[in-house]
PDB file of C-alpha atoms and ligand atoms in Angstrom:
ATOM      1  CA  MET R 285      88.769 108.883 106.260  1.00  0.00           C
ATOM      2  CA  SER R 286      86.692 111.091 108.611  1.00  0.00           C
ATOM      3  CA  ARG R 287      83.515 113.010 107.575  1.00  0.00           C
ATOM      4  CA  VAL R 288      83.531 116.593 108.289  1.00  0.00           C
ATOM      5  CA  ARG R 289      81.068 119.533 107.714  1.00  0.00           C
ATOM      6  CA  ALA R 290      82.165 121.527 104.643  1.00  0.00           C
ATOM      7  CA  CYS R 291      79.525 124.223 104.413  1.00  0.00           C
ATOM      8  CA  ALA R 292      75.890 124.873 104.087  1.00  0.00           C
ATOM      9  CA  VAL R 293      74.094 124.015 100.866  1.00  0.00           C
ATOM     10  CA  SER R 294      72.974 127.755 100.487  1.00  0.00           C
ATOM     11  CA  GLU R 295      76.751 128.660 100.240  1.00  0.00           C
ATOM     12  CA  VAL R 296      77.336 126.909  97.088  1.00  0.00           C
ATOM     13  CA  ALA R 297      74.922 128.288  94.394  1.00  0.00           C
ATOM     14  CA  ASP R 298      73.968 125.738  91.566  1.00  0.00           C
ATOM     15  CA  GLY R 299      76.751 125.732  88.791  1.00  0.00           C
ATOM     16  CA  THR R 300      79.441 127.189  91.172  1.00  0.00           C
ATOM     17  CA  ALA R 301      82.277 126.205  93.251  1.00  0.00           C
ATOM     18  CA  HIS R 302      83.113 127.180  96.954  1.00  0.00           C
ATOM     19  CA  ARG R 303      86.541 126.765  98.598  1.00  0.00           C
ATOM     20  CA  VAL R 304      86.702 125.490 102.012  1.00  0.00           C
ATOM     21  CA  MET R 305      89.700 124.334 104.226  1.00  0.00           C
ATOM     22  CA  LEU R 306      89.181 120.884 105.606  1.00  0.00           C
ATOM     23  CA  GLY R 307      91.995 119.785 107.966  1.00  0.00           C
ATOM     24  CA  GLY R 308      94.390 122.076 106.453  1.00  0.00           C
ATOM     25  CA  THR R 309      93.642 121.035 102.894  1.00  0.00           C
ATOM     26  CA  PRO R 310      91.830 123.237 100.557  1.00  0.00           C
ATOM     27  CA  VAL R 311      88.770 121.680  98.823  1.00  0.00           C
ATOM     28  CA  ALA R 312      86.522 122.912  96.140  1.00  0.00           C
ATOM     29  CA  VAL R 313      82.940 122.055  96.842  1.00  0.00           C
ATOM     30  CA  VAL R 314      80.860 122.129  93.642  1.00  0.00           C
ATOM     31  CA  HIS R 315      77.026 122.301  93.071  1.00  0.00           C
ATOM     32  CA  VAL R 316      75.533 120.835  89.894  1.00  0.00           C
ATOM     33  CA  GLY R 317      71.859 120.389  89.956  1.00  0.00           C
ATOM     34  CA  ASP R 318      70.968 118.042  92.666  1.00  0.00           C
ATOM     35  CA  ASP R 319      74.396 116.874  93.209  1.00  0.00           C
ATOM     36  CA  PHE R 320      77.444 117.993  95.051  1.00  0.00           C
ATOM     37  CA  TYR R 321      81.199 117.112  94.278  1.00  0.00           C
ATOM     38  CA  ALA R 322      84.334 117.882  96.166  1.00  0.00           C
ATOM     39  CA  VAL R 323      87.680 117.942  94.594  1.00  0.00           C
ATOM     40  CA  GLY R 324      91.194 119.273  95.530  1.00  0.00           C
ATOM     41  CA  ASP R 325      91.169 123.055  95.074  1.00  0.00           C
ATOM     42  CA  ILE R 326      94.728 123.574  93.987  1.00  0.00           C
ATOM     43  CA  CYS R 327      95.335 122.908  90.213  1.00  0.00           C
ATOM     44  CA  SER R 328      97.765 120.193  89.468  1.00  0.00           C
ATOM     45  CA  HIS R 329      99.605 122.371  87.171  1.00  0.00           C
ATOM     46  CA  GLN R 330     100.432 125.384  89.288  1.00  0.00           C
ATOM     47  CA  ARG R 331      99.088 126.716  92.631  1.00  0.00           C
ATOM     48  CA  ILE R 332      95.953 128.165  91.148  1.00  0.00           C
ATOM     49  CA  SER R 333      92.574 127.807  93.217  1.00  0.00           C
ATOM     50  CA  LEU R 334      89.951 125.695  91.019  1.00  0.00           C
ATOM     51  CA  SER R 335      87.110 127.143  92.829  1.00  0.00           C
ATOM     52  CA  GLU R 336      87.887 130.401  91.057  1.00  0.00           C
ATOM     53  CA  GLY R 337      87.264 128.711  87.722  1.00  0.00           C
ATOM     54  CA  GLU R 338      84.053 128.021  85.853  1.00  0.00           C
ATOM     55  CA  VAL R 339      82.001 124.950  86.595  1.00  0.00           C
ATOM     56  CA  LEU R 340      81.182 123.112  83.451  1.00  0.00           C
ATOM     57  CA  CYS R 341      77.969 121.455  84.305  1.00  0.00           C
ATOM     58  CA  ASP R 342      77.289 119.751  80.966  1.00  0.00           C
ATOM     59  CA  THR R 343      80.658 117.496  81.439  1.00  0.00           C
ATOM     60  CA  LEU R 344      80.849 117.666  85.072  1.00  0.00           C
ATOM     61  CA  GLU R 345      84.175 119.361  85.031  1.00  0.00           C
ATOM     62  CA  ILE R 346      85.751 122.448  86.628  1.00  0.00           C
ATOM     63  CA  GLU R 347      87.996 124.744  84.457  1.00  0.00           C
ATOM     64  CA  CYS R 348      91.319 126.157  85.881  1.00  0.00           C
ATOM     65  CA  TRP R 349      91.025 129.681  84.935  1.00  0.00           C
ATOM     66  CA  LYS R 350      94.881 130.139  84.541  1.00  0.00           C
ATOM     67  CA  HIS R 351      95.715 128.025  81.591  1.00  0.00           C
ATOM     68  CA  GLY R 352      92.226 126.341  80.888  1.00  0.00           C
ATOM     69  CA  SER R 353      92.832 122.647  81.906  1.00  0.00           C
ATOM     70  CA  ASN R 354      89.471 120.813  82.615  1.00  0.00           C
ATOM     71  CA  PHE R 355      89.213 118.638  85.691  1.00  0.00           C
ATOM     72  CA  SER R 356      86.750 115.882  86.111  1.00  0.00           C
ATOM     73  CA  LEU R 357      84.499 116.402  89.049  1.00  0.00           C
ATOM     74  CA  VAL R 358      84.070 112.561  89.135  1.00  0.00           C
ATOM     75  CA  THR R 359      87.507 111.317  88.801  1.00  0.00           C
ATOM     76  CA  GLY R 360      89.730 114.484  89.170  1.00  0.00           C
ATOM     77  CA  GLU R 361      91.398 113.773  85.793  1.00  0.00           C
ATOM     78  CA  PRO R 362      92.393 116.496  83.678  1.00  0.00           C
ATOM     79  CA  SER R 363      90.774 116.168  80.161  1.00  0.00           C
ATOM     80  CA  SER R 364      93.000 118.814  78.570  1.00  0.00           C
ATOM     81  CA  LEU R 365      96.716 120.046  78.824  1.00  0.00           C
ATOM     82  CA  PRO R 366      98.615 121.635  80.169  1.00  0.00           C
ATOM     83  CA  ALA R 367      97.724 119.944  83.520  1.00  0.00           C
ATOM     84  CA  ASN R 368      98.640 116.234  83.270  1.00  0.00           C
ATOM     85  CA  LYS R 369      97.959 114.911  86.783  1.00  0.00           C
ATOM     86  CA  PRO R 370      94.642 114.443  88.616  1.00  0.00           C
ATOM     87  CA  VAL R 371      93.450 116.452  91.616  1.00  0.00           C
ATOM     88  CA  ALA R 372      92.089 114.357  94.650  1.00  0.00           C
ATOM     89  CA  THR R 373      88.301 113.726  94.821  1.00  0.00           C
ATOM     90  CA  TYR R 374      86.455 113.223  97.958  1.00  0.00           C
ATOM     91  CA  PRO R 375      83.075 111.525  98.708  1.00  0.00           C
ATOM     92  CA  VAL R 376      80.343 114.054  99.456  1.00  0.00           C
ATOM     93  CA  THR R 377      76.914 113.633 101.278  1.00  0.00           C
ATOM     94  CA  VAL R 378      74.152 116.242 102.028  1.00  0.00           C
ATOM     95  CA  GLU R 379      72.335 116.014 105.162  1.00  0.00           C
ATOM     96  CA  ASP R 380      69.625 118.556 105.897  1.00  0.00           C
ATOM     97  CA  ASP R 381      71.043 121.925 104.962  1.00  0.00           C
ATOM     98  CA  ASP R 382      74.826 120.859 105.400  1.00  0.00           C
ATOM     99  CA  VAL R 383      77.444 119.479 102.838  1.00  0.00           C
ATOM    100  CA  TYR R 384      79.728 116.953 104.376  1.00  0.00           C
ATOM    101  CA  VAL R 385      82.945 115.595 102.906  1.00  0.00           C
ATOM    102  CA  GLU R 386      85.175 112.779 103.610  1.00  0.00           C
ATOM    103  CA  VAL R 387      88.536 113.761 103.843  1.00  0.00           C
ATOM    104  CA  ASP R 388      91.985 111.774 104.870  1.00  0.00           C
ATOM    105  CA  GLY R 389      92.703 111.749 108.734  1.00  0.00           C
TER     106      GLY R 389
HETATM  107  S1  FES Q 506      97.610 126.505  86.494  1.00  0.00           S
HETATM  108 FE1  FES Q 506      95.742 125.339  86.086  1.00  0.00          FE
HETATM  109  S2  FES Q 506      96.115 124.642  84.097  1.00  0.00           S
HETATM  110 FE2  FES Q 506      97.854 125.796  84.569  1.00  0.00          FE
END
């Protein structure tokens, strides 16, 4: 795993997701309150960008806008069909004004 700068804190408004490309991998950086999360940006059902969907702050999930599967920001597991496979999750740290994500490679 290597730790790379994903974006500035100011690029991800609270309650939203921001798509970044990290080493060729699309990642959704998500901001909920004091915390940041990073999950694979491509829905495991079809090739839809999860960062275009709604962030469900209460349940710490992101919703795929295409068919409505919700993915945990913590585990990547979907809690509703039609998606039945998880998306990747990545460790996140915030340093000063920047968000860092640990990705493979
Ligand atoms: S494309 Fe995401 S749930 Fe179908």
